[in-house]
Coordinates of C-alpha atoms in Angstrom, one line a residue:
M1 CA 0.1 0.2 -0.1
L2 CA 1.2 3.6 -0.8
L3 CA 1.7 5.9 1.7
T4 CA -0.4 9.1 1.1
D5 CA -1.6 12.5 2.1
I6 CA -3.5 11.1 5.6
D7 CA -0.2 9.3 6.3
S8 CA 2.2 12.2 5.7
N9 CA 2.8 14.5 9.4
I10 CA 5.6 17.3 8.4
V11 CA 4.9 19.7 5.4
Y12 CA 7.6 21.2 3.5
F13 CA 7.6 24.8 2.2
S14 CA 10.8 26.2 -0.1
E15 CA 11.8 29.1 1.3
W16 CA 11.5 31.4 -1.3
L17 CA 7.6 30.9 -0.8
K18 CA 8.3 33.5 2.5
D19 CA 8.3 36.6 0.2
F20 CA 4.0 35.7 -0.4
A21 CA 2.0 37.7 2.3
C22 CA 0.3 34.8 2.8
Y23 CA 3.5 32.6 4.3
D24 CA 2.4 34.1 7.8
A25 CA -1.4 32.9 8.2
I26 CA -0.1 29.3 6.4
I27 CA 2.7 28.9 9.1
E28 CA -0.2 30.6 11.6
K29 CA -2.5 28.0 10.5
L30 CA -0.8 24.6 10.6
T31 CA 0.5 25.8 14.3
K32 CA -2.8 25.9 15.5
H33 CA -2.9 22.4 14.0
Q34 CA 0.3 21.0 16.0
I35 CA 1.4 20.3 12.1
K36 CA 5.1 20.2 11.4
Y37 CA 6.5 22.6 9.0
A38 CA 9.9 23.1 8.0
L39 CA 11.5 25.0 5.0
L40 CA 13.3 24.1 2.2
P41 CA 17.2 24.7 1.2
H42 CA 18.8 24.4 -2.2
T43 CA 14.9 25.4 -4.4
R44 CA 15.1 27.7 -7.3
D45 CA 11.3 28.6 -6.8
Y46 CA 8.6 28.2 -4.9
W47 CA 6.3 25.3 -6.3
V48 CA 8.5 21.9 -4.4
R49 CA 6.0 20.0 -4.8
D50 CA 7.0 19.0 -8.9
F51 CA 10.4 18.2 -8.0
M52 CA 10.5 17.0 -5.0
P53 CA 10.4 12.7 -4.5
I54 CA 7.7 10.9 -3.9
Q55 CA 7.6 9.1 -1.4
I56 CA 5.6 5.1 -1.5
S57 CA 7.0 3.7 2.1
D58 CA 8.7 4.6 4.8
S59 CA 12.1 4.5 3.7
E60 CA 11.4 5.3 0.2
F61 CA 11.7 8.3 -2.3
I62 CA 11.5 7.7 -6.1
Q63 CA 13.0 10.8 -7.8
Y64 CA 12.5 11.5 -11.5
K65 CA 13.3 13.5 -13.7
Y66 CA 12.5 17.3 -13.2
N67 CA 12.6 18.6 -16.8
P68 CA 9.3 19.6 -18.3
N69 CA 8.4 21.0 -21.2
Y70 CA 7.1 24.5 -19.6
L71 CA 10.5 25.6 -18.5
Q72 CA 12.8 24.5 -21.4
K73 CA 13.3 28.2 -21.6
E74 CA 13.5 29.1 -18.5
Q75 CA 16.9 26.2 -16.9
Y76 CA 17.6 28.4 -13.9
Y77 CA 14.5 27.3 -12.3
I78 CA 14.5 24.1 -13.0
T79 CA 15.2 22.5 -9.2
N80 CA 18.7 19.9 -8.9
P81 CA 16.3 17.7 -5.9
D82 CA 19.2 16.2 -5.1
R83 CA 20.3 19.0 -2.1
A84 CA 17.7 19.8 -0.6
C85 CA 17.3 15.5 -0.3
S86 CA 21.1 15.5 1.4
Y87 CA 20.1 18.5 3.5
L88 CA 17.1 15.7 4.4
G89 CA 19.2 12.8 4.8
I90 CA 16.2 11.3 2.1
S91 CA 17.8 9.5 -0.5
T92 CA 16.0 8.9 -3.7
K93 CA 15.6 5.6 -6.6
K94 CA 16.1 7.2 -9.8
I95 CA 13.8 6.6 -12.4
D96 CA 14.4 7.7 -16.6
V97 CA 11.1 9.6 -16.8
V98 CA 10.5 13.0 -17.0
L99 CA 7.3 14.0 -14.8
D100 CA 6.2 16.3 -12.4
G101 CA 4.9 15.8 -8.6
G102 CA 2.2 18.1 -9.3
N103 CA 1.3 14.8 -12.0
I104 CA 1.0 12.4 -8.8
V105 CA -1.9 11.3 -7.2
K106 CA -2.1 9.1 -4.8
C107 CA -3.9 6.8 -3.6
S108 CA -3.5 3.3 -1.5
D109 CA -3.0 1.5 -4.0
S110 CA -3.0 3.5 -7.2
I111 CA -2.1 6.1 -8.4
I112 CA -3.5 9.2 -11.0
M113 CA -1.9 11.0 -13.7
T114 CA -2.8 13.1 -16.7
D115 CA -1.5 10.8 -20.3
K116 CA 0.7 14.7 -21.0
I117 CA 3.0 12.0 -19.5
F118 CA 2.7 10.1 -22.9
R119 CA 3.9 13.6 -24.4
E120 CA 7.2 14.0 -22.7
N121 CA 8.6 11.4 -22.7
N122 CA 7.8 10.0 -26.1
H123 CA 11.3 8.0 -26.1
L124 CA 9.5 5.5 -24.8
S125 CA 6.4 3.4 -26.3
K126 CA 3.0 3.4 -23.6
I127 CA 3.8 -0.1 -22.9
Q128 CA 7.3 0.7 -21.6
L129 CA 6.3 3.1 -19.5
I130 CA 3.4 2.0 -17.9
N131 CA 5.6 -1.2 -17.0
L132 CA 8.3 1.1 -16.0
L133 CA 6.4 3.2 -13.5
E134 CA 4.1 0.7 -12.1
N135 CA 7.3 -1.5 -11.0
Y136 CA 9.3 2.0 -9.5
F137 CA 5.7 2.3 -7.5
R138 CA 4.9 -0.6 -7.4
C139 CA 0.7 -0.5 -7.8
E140 CA -1.2 0.7 -11.1
I141 CA -1.1 3.9 -12.9
I142 CA -4.8 5.6 -13.7
F143 CA -4.8 8.3 -16.3
I144 CA -6.8 10.6 -17.1
P145 CA -7.1 13.0 -20.0
W146 CA -4.8 16.3 -20.4
D147 CA -6.9 19.5 -19.2
R148 CA -5.4 21.3 -22.2
N149 CA -6.9 24.6 -20.6
E150 CA -3.8 23.8 -18.3
K151 CA -0.9 23.6 -19.4
Y152 CA 1.0 21.9 -16.3
G153 CA -0.6 18.7 -17.0
H154 CA -1.3 18.3 -13.7
A155 CA -3.1 15.5 -12.1
D156 CA -3.4 17.3 -8.7
G157 CA -6.3 20.2 -10.0
M158 CA -8.2 17.4 -11.5
V159 CA -8.6 14.8 -8.8
R160 CA -7.7 13.9 -5.3
C161 CA -8.4 11.2 -2.7
I162 CA -10.7 10.9 -0.4
D163 CA -9.9 6.8 0.7
D164 CA -9.1 3.7 -0.3
R165 CA -12.6 3.9 -2.3
K166 CA -13.7 7.4 -3.1
V167 CA -12.3 11.0 -5.2
L168 CA -12.9 13.5 -5.7
L169 CA -13.3 15.6 -9.3
N170 CA -13.3 19.2 -9.1
N171 CA -15.8 21.3 -10.1
Y172 CA -16.1 20.3 -14.2
V173 CA -20.1 20.1 -14.3
N174 CA -19.6 24.1 -14.5
F175 CA -17.2 25.0 -16.8
D176 CA -16.1 21.4 -18.9
K177 CA -19.1 19.2 -18.6
S178 CA -17.3 17.1 -22.2
L179 CA -14.1 16.4 -20.1
R180 CA -15.9 15.9 -16.8
N181 CA -17.4 12.9 -18.8
Q182 CA -13.8 11.5 -19.7
I183 CA -12.4 11.7 -16.8
I184 CA -16.1 9.7 -14.8
N185 CA -15.1 7.4 -17.6
V186 CA -11.7 6.2 -16.6
L187 CA -12.5 6.5 -12.6
Q188 CA -15.5 4.7 -12.1
N189 CA -15.1 1.2 -12.5
K190 CA -12.0 1.4 -9.2
F191 CA -14.0 4.6 -7.9
E192 CA -16.7 6.0 -6.2
I193 CA -16.4 9.8 -7.3
A194 CA -17.8 12.6 -4.8
E195 CA -17.9 16.0 -7.4
L196 CA -17.0 20.1 -5.7
E197 CA -20.1 22.6 -8.2
Y198 CA -20.1 26.0 -7.7
S199 CA -23.7 27.8 -7.8
V200 CA -22.7 31.7 -8.4
S201 CA -24.2 34.1 -10.7
Q202 CA -21.0 34.5 -12.7
L203 CA -18.0 31.4 -12.2
S204 CA -14.7 32.7 -11.5
S205 CA -12.0 31.2 -13.5
Y206 CA -10.0 30.4 -10.0
S207 CA -12.7 28.2 -9.1
W208 CA -10.6 25.3 -9.6
A209 CA -7.8 26.3 -7.1
Y210 CA -10.3 24.7 -4.2
I211 CA -9.1 20.6 -5.2
N212 CA -5.0 22.1 -4.8
Y213 CA -5.1 22.0 -0.5
L214 CA -2.9 20.9 1.5
Q215 CA -3.8 17.6 3.4
V216 CA -1.0 16.5 6.3
G217 CA -2.9 13.7 8.3
K218 CA -6.1 14.4 9.0
F219 CA -6.0 18.2 8.7
I220 CA -6.6 19.9 5.7
L221 CA -5.5 23.7 4.7
L222 CA -8.3 25.2 2.0
P223 CA -7.6 27.8 -0.4
A224 CA -10.2 30.8 -0.7
L225 CA -10.1 33.3 -3.5
G226 CA -11.9 36.5 -2.3
I227 CA -14.7 35.5 -4.3
P228 CA -17.9 34.0 -3.9
E229 CA -17.0 30.4 -3.9
D230 CA -14.8 30.5 -1.2
E231 CA -17.9 29.9 1.0
Q232 CA -19.4 26.9 -0.8
A233 CA -16.1 25.5 -1.2
Y234 CA -16.0 25.2 2.7
E235 CA -19.6 23.8 3.0
Q236 CA -18.4 21.3 0.4
F237 CA -15.5 20.6 2.0
T238 CA -16.8 19.9 5.6
T239 CA -19.0 17.5 4.3
I240 CA -17.5 15.1 2.9
F241 CA -13.9 14.9 4.9
S242 CA -16.8 15.2 8.1
D243 CA -14.3 14.3 10.5
Y244 CA -10.9 16.3 9.5
Q245 CA -9.9 19.4 10.6
I246 CA -10.4 22.4 8.6
E247 CA -8.3 25.7 7.7
Q248 CA -9.2 27.7 4.8
I249 CA -6.6 30.6 3.6
N250 CA -6.5 33.3 1.2
V251 CA -3.7 32.7 -1.1
A252 CA -4.8 34.3 -4.1
E253 CA -1.8 35.8 -4.6
I254 CA -0.8 32.1 -5.4
V255 CA -3.2 31.3 -7.3
K256 CA -3.2 33.5 -9.7
L257 CA 0.8 32.4 -10.4
G258 CA -0.6 29.1 -11.8
G259 CA -0.6 26.9 -8.3
A260 CA -2.2 27.0 -4.6
L261 CA -1.5 24.8 -1.5
N262 CA -0.4 21.8 -3.2
C263 CA 1.8 23.7 -5.3
I264 CA 3.7 24.5 -2.5
S265 CA 3.7 22.2 -0.5
W266 CA 5.5 18.5 -0.3
N267 CA 4.0 16.8 2.5
I268 CA 5.5 13.1 3.7
K269 CA 5.4 10.7 6.8
Y270 CA 8.6 10.8 8.9

C-alpha cells in the first residue's frame, strides 16, 4: 500500500515562500493545529511539489527527471532536488522518466496522473512507460485525459483521493462537461466519485483552485480566493471530510501564478 496524504506528518515549503504575504497565515494555521513544518534550502522556485521525490513507503522515495516542457526556455527555475534531499538525509531511487510531482495523485493502491506523461516521454512506448512506472511505484497507474486548458498537465488540479475507494473530482460540471464525462469514464470502475460544484451568478476562472488543497494527516488547509465560491467550497469540504480539521486561508496571490496550496508544499511521513 502506498503512503498517501493521510499518512503524512510533516510539510515542507521552499524558502522562497516567505516572500508571499500569505506565508504568515499558512504558518499560523499549521501551528494552531500542531502540524510540523520546515523550509527547504537549495530550491530555485516555490513550486516544491513538482520537483521533490514521491514517497511510497516509510523509507522509499522515487525521484523522476524534473525537466518539464513548460520550463525549457527558463532552465534557471529547474531545481535539482538532490541537494535538498541530501540536506534532509533522504536517499532516492532514480527513474529515467520526465514527470512532475503535481501530476501524481496517490491513492492507497494506485496513482492517478494525466496522459501528458506520454508526450514528455515519447522515447518510450506506452507499454514500456506504464511497465516502468508500475514496477517502480508498485501499484496501478490510472491515466486521465490532460486538461488542455492547463498547460502543466497536472492531475492535482483535477482530482484528489478522499479514501481507499473514493475520489474528489473538480468542478468540471460547471465549465467542461465533456472532459468531466471522460474523466468519470476512466475512474468510475474503480472509485466512487464525489464532485465539487458551485452555484454563483458568474463563475470565477480561479474556482478550480479549491481542489489543490494541502492535506497533512487529517488536517486540510483549503484555499480561499476572496470570491463567492469560497463559502460554498468550505461547506462542501466540511461535508466530504466530516471528521477532518479544516481551515481556509486566502492564497489568491499564489493562485494567480498558476498553482495553489498542494503545489507549494511537499508533505511526507518522516
